[in-house]
CSV table of C-alpha atoms in Angstrom, one decimal:
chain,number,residue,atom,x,y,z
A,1,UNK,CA,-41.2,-28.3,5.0
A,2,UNK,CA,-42.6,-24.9,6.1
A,3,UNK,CA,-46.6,-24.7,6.5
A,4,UNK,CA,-48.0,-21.8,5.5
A,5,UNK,CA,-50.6,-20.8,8.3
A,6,UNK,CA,-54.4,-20.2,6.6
A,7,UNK,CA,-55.4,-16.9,6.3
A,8,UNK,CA,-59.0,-15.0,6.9
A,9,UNK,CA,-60.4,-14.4,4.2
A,10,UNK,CA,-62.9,-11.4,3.7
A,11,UNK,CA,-66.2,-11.8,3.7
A,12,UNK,CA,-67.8,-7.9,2.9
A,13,UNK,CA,-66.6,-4.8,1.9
A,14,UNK,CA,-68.5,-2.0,2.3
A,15,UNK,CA,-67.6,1.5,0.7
A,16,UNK,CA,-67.5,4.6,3.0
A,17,UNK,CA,-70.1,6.8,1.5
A,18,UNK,CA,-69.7,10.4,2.5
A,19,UNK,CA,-72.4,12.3,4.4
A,20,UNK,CA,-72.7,15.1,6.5
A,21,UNK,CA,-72.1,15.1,10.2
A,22,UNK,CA,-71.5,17.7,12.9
A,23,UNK,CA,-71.8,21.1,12.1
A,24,UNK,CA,-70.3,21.6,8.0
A,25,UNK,CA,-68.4,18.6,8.2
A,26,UNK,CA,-68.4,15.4,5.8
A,27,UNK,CA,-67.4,12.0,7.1
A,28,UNK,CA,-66.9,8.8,5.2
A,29,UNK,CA,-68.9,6.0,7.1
A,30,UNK,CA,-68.9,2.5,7.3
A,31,UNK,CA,-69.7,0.5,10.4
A,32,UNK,CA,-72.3,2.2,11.3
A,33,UNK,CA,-74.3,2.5,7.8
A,34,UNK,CA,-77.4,-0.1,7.5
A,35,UNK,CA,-74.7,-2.5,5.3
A,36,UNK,CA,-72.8,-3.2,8.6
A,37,UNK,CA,-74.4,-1.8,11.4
A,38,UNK,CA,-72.6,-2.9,13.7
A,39,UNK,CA,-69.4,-5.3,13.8
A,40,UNK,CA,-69.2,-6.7,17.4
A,41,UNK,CA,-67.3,-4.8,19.5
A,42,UNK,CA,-67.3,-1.5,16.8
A,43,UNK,CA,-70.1,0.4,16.3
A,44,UNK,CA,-69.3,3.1,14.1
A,45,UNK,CA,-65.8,3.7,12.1
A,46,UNK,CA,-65.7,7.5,10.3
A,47,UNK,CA,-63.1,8.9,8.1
A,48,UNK,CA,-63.5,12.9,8.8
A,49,UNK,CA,-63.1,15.4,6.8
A,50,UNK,CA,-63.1,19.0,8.4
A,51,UNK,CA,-62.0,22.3,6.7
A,52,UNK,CA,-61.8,25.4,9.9
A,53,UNK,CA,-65.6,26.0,9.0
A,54,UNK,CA,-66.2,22.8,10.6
A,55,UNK,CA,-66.2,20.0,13.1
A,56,UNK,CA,-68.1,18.5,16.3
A,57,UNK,CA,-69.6,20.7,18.9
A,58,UNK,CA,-70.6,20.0,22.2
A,59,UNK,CA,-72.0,16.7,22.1
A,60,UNK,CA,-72.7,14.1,25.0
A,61,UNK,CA,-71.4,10.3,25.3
A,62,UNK,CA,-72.0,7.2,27.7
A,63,UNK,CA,-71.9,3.6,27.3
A,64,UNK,CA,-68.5,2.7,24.6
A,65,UNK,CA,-65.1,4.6,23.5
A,66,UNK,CA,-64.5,7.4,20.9
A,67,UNK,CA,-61.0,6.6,19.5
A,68,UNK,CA,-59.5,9.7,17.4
A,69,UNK,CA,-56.4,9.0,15.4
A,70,UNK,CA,-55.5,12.1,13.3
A,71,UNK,CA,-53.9,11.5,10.2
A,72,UNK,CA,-53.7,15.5,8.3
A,73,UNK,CA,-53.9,18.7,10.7
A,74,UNK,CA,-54.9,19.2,14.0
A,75,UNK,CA,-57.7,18.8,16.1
A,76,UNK,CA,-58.8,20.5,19.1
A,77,UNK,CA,-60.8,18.5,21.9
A,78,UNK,CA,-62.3,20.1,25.3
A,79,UNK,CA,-64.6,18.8,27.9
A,80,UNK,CA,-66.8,19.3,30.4
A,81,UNK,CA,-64.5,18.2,33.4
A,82,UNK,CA,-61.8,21.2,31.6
A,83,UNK,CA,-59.4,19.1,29.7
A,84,UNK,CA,-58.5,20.4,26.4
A,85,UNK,CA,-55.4,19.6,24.0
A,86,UNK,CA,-54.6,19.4,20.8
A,87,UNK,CA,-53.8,16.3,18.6
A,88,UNK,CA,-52.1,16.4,15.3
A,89,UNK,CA,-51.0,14.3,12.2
A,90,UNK,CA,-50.1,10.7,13.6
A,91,UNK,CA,-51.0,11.4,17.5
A,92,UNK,CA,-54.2,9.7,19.1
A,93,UNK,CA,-56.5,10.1,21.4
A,94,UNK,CA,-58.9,6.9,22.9
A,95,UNK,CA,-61.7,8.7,25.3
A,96,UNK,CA,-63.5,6.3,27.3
A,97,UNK,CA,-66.4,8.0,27.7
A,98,UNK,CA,-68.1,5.6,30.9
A,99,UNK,CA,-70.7,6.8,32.9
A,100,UNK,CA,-71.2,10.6,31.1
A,101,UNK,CA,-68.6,12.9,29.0
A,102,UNK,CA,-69.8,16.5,27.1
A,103,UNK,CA,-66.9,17.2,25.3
A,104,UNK,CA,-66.4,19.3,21.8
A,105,UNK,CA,-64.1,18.7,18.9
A,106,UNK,CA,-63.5,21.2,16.3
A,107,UNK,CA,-60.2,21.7,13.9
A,108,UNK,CA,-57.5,24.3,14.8
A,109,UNK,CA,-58.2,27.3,13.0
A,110,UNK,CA,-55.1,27.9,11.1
A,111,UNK,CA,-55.8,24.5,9.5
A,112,UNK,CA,-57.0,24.5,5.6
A,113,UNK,CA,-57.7,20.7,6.3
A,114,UNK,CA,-58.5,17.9,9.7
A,115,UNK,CA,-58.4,14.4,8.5
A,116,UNK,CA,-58.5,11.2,10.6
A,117,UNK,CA,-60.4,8.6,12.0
A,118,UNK,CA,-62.7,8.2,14.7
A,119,UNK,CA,-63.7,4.5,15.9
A,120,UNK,CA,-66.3,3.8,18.4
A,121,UNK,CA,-65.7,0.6,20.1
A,122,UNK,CA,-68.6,-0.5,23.1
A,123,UNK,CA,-67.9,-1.3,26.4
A,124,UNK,CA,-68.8,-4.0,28.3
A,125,UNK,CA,-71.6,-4.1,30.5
A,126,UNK,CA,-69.5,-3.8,33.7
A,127,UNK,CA,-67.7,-1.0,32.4
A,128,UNK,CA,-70.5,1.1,30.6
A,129,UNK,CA,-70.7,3.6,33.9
A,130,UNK,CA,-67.0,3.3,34.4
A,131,UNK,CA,-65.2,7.0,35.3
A,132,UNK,CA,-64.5,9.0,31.9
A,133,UNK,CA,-60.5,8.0,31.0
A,134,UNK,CA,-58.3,9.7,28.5
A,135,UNK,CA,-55.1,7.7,26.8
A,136,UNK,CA,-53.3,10.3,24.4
A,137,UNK,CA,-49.8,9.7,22.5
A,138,UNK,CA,-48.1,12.0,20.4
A,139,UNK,CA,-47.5,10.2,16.8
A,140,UNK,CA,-43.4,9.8,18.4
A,141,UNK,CA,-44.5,7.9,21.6
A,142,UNK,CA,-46.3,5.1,19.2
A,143,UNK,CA,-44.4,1.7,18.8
A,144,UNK,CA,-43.6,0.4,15.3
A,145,UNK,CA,-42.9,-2.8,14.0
A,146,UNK,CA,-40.8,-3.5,11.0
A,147,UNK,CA,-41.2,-7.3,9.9
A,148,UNK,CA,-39.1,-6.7,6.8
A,149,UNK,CA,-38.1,-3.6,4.5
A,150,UNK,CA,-41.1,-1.7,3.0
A,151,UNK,CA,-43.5,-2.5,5.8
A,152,UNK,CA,-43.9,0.0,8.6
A,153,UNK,CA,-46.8,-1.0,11.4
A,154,UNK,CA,-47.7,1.5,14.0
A,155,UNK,CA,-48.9,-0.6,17.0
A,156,UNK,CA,-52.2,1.5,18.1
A,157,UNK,CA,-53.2,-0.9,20.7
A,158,UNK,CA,-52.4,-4.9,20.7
A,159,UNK,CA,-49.4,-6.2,19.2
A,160,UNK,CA,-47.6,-7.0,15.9
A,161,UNK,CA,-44.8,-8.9,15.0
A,162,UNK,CA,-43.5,-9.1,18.7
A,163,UNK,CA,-44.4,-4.6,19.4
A,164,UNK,CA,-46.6,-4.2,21.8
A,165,UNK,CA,-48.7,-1.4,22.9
A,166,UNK,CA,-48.9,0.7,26.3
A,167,UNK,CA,-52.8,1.3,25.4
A,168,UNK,CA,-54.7,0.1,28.0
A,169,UNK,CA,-58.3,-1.7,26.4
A,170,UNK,CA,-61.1,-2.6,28.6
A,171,UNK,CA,-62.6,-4.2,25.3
A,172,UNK,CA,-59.7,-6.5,24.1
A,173,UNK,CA,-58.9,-4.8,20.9
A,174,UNK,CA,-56.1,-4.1,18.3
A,175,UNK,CA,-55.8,-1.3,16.3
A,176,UNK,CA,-52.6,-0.9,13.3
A,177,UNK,CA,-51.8,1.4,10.8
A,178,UNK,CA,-49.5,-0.1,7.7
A,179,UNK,CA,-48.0,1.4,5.2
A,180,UNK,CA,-46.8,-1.2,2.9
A,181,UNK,CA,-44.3,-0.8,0.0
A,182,UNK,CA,-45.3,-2.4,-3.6
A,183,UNK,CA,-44.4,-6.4,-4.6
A,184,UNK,CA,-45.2,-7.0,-0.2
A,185,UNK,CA,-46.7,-9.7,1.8
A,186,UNK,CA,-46.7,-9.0,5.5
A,187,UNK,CA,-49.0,-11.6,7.6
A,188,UNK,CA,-50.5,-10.4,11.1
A,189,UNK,CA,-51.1,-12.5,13.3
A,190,UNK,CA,-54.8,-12.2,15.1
A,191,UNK,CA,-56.3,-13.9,18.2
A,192,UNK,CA,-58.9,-16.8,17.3
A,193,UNK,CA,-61.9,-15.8,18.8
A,194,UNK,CA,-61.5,-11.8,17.7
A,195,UNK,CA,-63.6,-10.3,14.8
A,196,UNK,CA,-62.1,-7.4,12.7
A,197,UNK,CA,-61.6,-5.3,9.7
A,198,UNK,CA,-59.2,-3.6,7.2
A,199,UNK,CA,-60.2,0.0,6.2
A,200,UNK,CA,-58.4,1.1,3.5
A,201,UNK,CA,-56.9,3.8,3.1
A,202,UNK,CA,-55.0,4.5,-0.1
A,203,UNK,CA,-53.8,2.1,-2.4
A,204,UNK,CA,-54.7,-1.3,-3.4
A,205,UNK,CA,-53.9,-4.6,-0.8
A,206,UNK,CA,-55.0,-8.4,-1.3
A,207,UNK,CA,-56.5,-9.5,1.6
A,208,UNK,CA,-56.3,-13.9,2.4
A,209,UNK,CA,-55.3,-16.6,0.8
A,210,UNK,CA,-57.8,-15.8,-2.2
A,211,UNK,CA,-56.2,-12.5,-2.8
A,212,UNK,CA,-59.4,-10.2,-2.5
A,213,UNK,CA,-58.7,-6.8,-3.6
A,214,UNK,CA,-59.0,-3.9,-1.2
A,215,UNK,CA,-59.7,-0.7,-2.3
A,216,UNK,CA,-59.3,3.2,-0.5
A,217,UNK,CA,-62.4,4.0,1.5
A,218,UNK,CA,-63.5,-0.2,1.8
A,219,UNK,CA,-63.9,-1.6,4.9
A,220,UNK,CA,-63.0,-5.1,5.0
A,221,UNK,CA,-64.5,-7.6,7.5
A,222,UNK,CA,-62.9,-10.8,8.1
A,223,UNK,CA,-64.3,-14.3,8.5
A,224,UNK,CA,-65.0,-15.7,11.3
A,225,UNK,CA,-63.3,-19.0,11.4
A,226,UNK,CA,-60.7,-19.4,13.8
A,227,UNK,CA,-57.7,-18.6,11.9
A,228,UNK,CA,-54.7,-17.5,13.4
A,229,UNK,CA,-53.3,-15.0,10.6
A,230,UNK,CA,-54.2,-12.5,8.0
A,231,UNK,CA,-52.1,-12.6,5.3
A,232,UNK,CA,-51.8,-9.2,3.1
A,233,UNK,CA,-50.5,-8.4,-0.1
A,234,UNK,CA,-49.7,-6.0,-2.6
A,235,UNK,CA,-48.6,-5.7,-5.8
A,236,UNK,CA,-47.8,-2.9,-8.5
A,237,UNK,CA,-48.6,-0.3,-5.7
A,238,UNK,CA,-47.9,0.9,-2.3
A,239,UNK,CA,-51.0,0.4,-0.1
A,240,UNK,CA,-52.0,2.5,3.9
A,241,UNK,CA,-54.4,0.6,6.0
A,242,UNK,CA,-55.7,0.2,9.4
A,243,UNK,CA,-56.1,-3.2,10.4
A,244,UNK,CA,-58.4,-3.3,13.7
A,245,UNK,CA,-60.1,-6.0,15.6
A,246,UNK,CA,-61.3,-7.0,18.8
A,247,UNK,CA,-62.9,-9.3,21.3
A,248,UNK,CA,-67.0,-9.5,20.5
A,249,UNK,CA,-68.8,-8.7,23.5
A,250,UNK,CA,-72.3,-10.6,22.3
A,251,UNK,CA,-73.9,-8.5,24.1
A,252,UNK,CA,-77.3,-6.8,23.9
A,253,UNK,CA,-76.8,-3.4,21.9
A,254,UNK,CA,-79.7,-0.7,22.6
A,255,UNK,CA,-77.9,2.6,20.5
A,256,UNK,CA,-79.7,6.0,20.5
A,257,UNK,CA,-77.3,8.4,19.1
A,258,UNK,CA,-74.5,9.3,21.4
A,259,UNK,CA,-75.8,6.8,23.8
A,260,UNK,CA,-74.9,3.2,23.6
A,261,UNK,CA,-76.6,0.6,26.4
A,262,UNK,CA,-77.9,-2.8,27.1
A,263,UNK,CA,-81.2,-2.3,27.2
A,264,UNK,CA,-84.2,0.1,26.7
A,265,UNK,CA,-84.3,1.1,30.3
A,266,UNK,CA,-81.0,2.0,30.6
A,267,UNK,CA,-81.2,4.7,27.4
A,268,UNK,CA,-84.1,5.9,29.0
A,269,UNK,CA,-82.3,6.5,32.1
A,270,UNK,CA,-79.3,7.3,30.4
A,271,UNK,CA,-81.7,10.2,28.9
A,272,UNK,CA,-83.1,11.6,32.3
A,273,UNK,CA,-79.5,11.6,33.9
A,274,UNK,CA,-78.3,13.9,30.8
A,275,UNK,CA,-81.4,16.4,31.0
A,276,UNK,CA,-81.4,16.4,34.3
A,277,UNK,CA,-77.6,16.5,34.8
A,278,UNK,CA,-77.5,14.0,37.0
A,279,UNK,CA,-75.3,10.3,37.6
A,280,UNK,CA,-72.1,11.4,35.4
A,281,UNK,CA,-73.5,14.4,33.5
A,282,UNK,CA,-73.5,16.8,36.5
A,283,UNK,CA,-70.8,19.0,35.4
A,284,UNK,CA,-72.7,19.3,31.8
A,285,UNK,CA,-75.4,22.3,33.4
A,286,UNK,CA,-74.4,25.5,32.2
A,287,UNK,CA,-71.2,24.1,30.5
A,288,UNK,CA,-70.0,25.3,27.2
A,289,UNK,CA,-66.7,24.9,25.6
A,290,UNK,CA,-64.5,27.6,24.6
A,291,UNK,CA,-63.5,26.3,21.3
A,292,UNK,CA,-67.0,25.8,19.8
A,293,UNK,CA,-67.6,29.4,20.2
């Protein structure tokens, strides 16, 4: 007799309300907005929304990562220490920001339309004044996973159903997109001691063993109880998802802004190094990107 492993079951979901961010751009937030502050190890999860008019100019970060998976258009991305590139539908970009980055993002101007997400995830206190790292893959060089006909899974970071990725995580985390055909069940496999999410993305899915129904622009926390699996489904319609989740760091959190620490001290530092460009931010005096111009 086969045992069907228990499922997580969902414990909140929280709509994405829009809001403005940036400079003329709307995001749709949901860790991150007083509902779910923060879900140990994410901070903040957006669903952009930038027309050419719009986007992220230069902006500082220290303390956690900024990871950019575009889903419609392009995005442009330059900082201080002169990278630049360009990411478009499907690619990704995971910015570990350490010790000090100033970078700017802002849509390619031919674009009608930049749609994505952007997930902070924090760092560990060993790691917060780490060196600035970029990992970027083109949508091409992402594995997938196909457990059965109708279910696709793009393997972010982590693994699924035996696909792993080359995305190097100093915060264990796992990050998958599926698209799932209608009349599916796919079950994901998740470590024990991780917490996580679905954000939904269009479509309808039924999350555990009770079947709660998942809606576009939800985000969809998981219990916390040891189980092993997440088993989703759907029905009369195909559903796109992310499913993320990750190793809590129960940590102390001290956030102000772009600026994610331990402890009061350290954002106050963290404040004086950035004005006076000094312990990671040196190259921000004087520095202005080209493509916020």
């Amino acid at each position: 007799m086969t045992v069907t492993p228990t499922s997580r079951s969902i414990t909140n979901s929280v709509l994405s309300k829009e809001q403005a961010e940036g400079a003329g751009a709307r995001v749709r937030r949901s860790i991150g907005r007083p509902e779910l502050r923060n879900h140990d190890p994410f901070l903040m999860l957006d669903e952009f929304n930038v027309d050419k008019n719009g986007g992220f100019p230069d902006h500082p970060h220290r303390g956690f990562e900024t990871v950019t998976y575009m889903l419609e258009g392009q995005f442009q991305h330059e900082d201080f220490a002169g990278h630049k590139g360009t990411i478009g539908p499907g690619d990704l970009q995971w910015m570990t920001a350490g010790r000090g980055i100033v970078h700017s993002e802002m849509p390619v101007k031919s674009q009608t339309r930049a749609h994505g997400l952007q997930l902070w995830i924090n760092l560990p206190r060993e790691h917060k004044m780490c060196e600035p790292q970029y990992q970027e893959l083109l949508d091409g060089q992402i594995p997938r996973a196909n457990p059965e006909e109708g279910v696709v899974v793009k393997v972010i970071a982590g693994e699924s159903h035996g696909v792993k990725s080359q995305v190097y995580t100093r915060t264990p985390t796992m990050y998958l997109d599926f698209k799932v055909a209608k009349n599916k069940t796919v079950i994901q496999t998740i470590p024990k001691t991780y917490t996580g999410f679905i954000y939904m993305l269009k479509g309808t899915a039924f999350i555990g063993d009770k079947e709660f129904e998942g809606k576009a622009h939800h985000t969809l926390t998981f219990s916390e109880d040891g189980a092993e699996t997440v088993k989703i489904t759907t029905k009369d319609e195909d559903a796109h998802f992310v499913f993320i989740a990750g190793e809590p760091l129960k940590e102390p959190i001290v956030q102000h802004g772009p600026f994610v620490m331990n402890t009061t001290e350290d954002i106050y530092k963290t404040f004086v190094d950035y004005q006076y460009n000094q312990n990671g931010f040196e190259r921000a005096k004087n520095w202005r990107s080209s493509i916020a111009g």
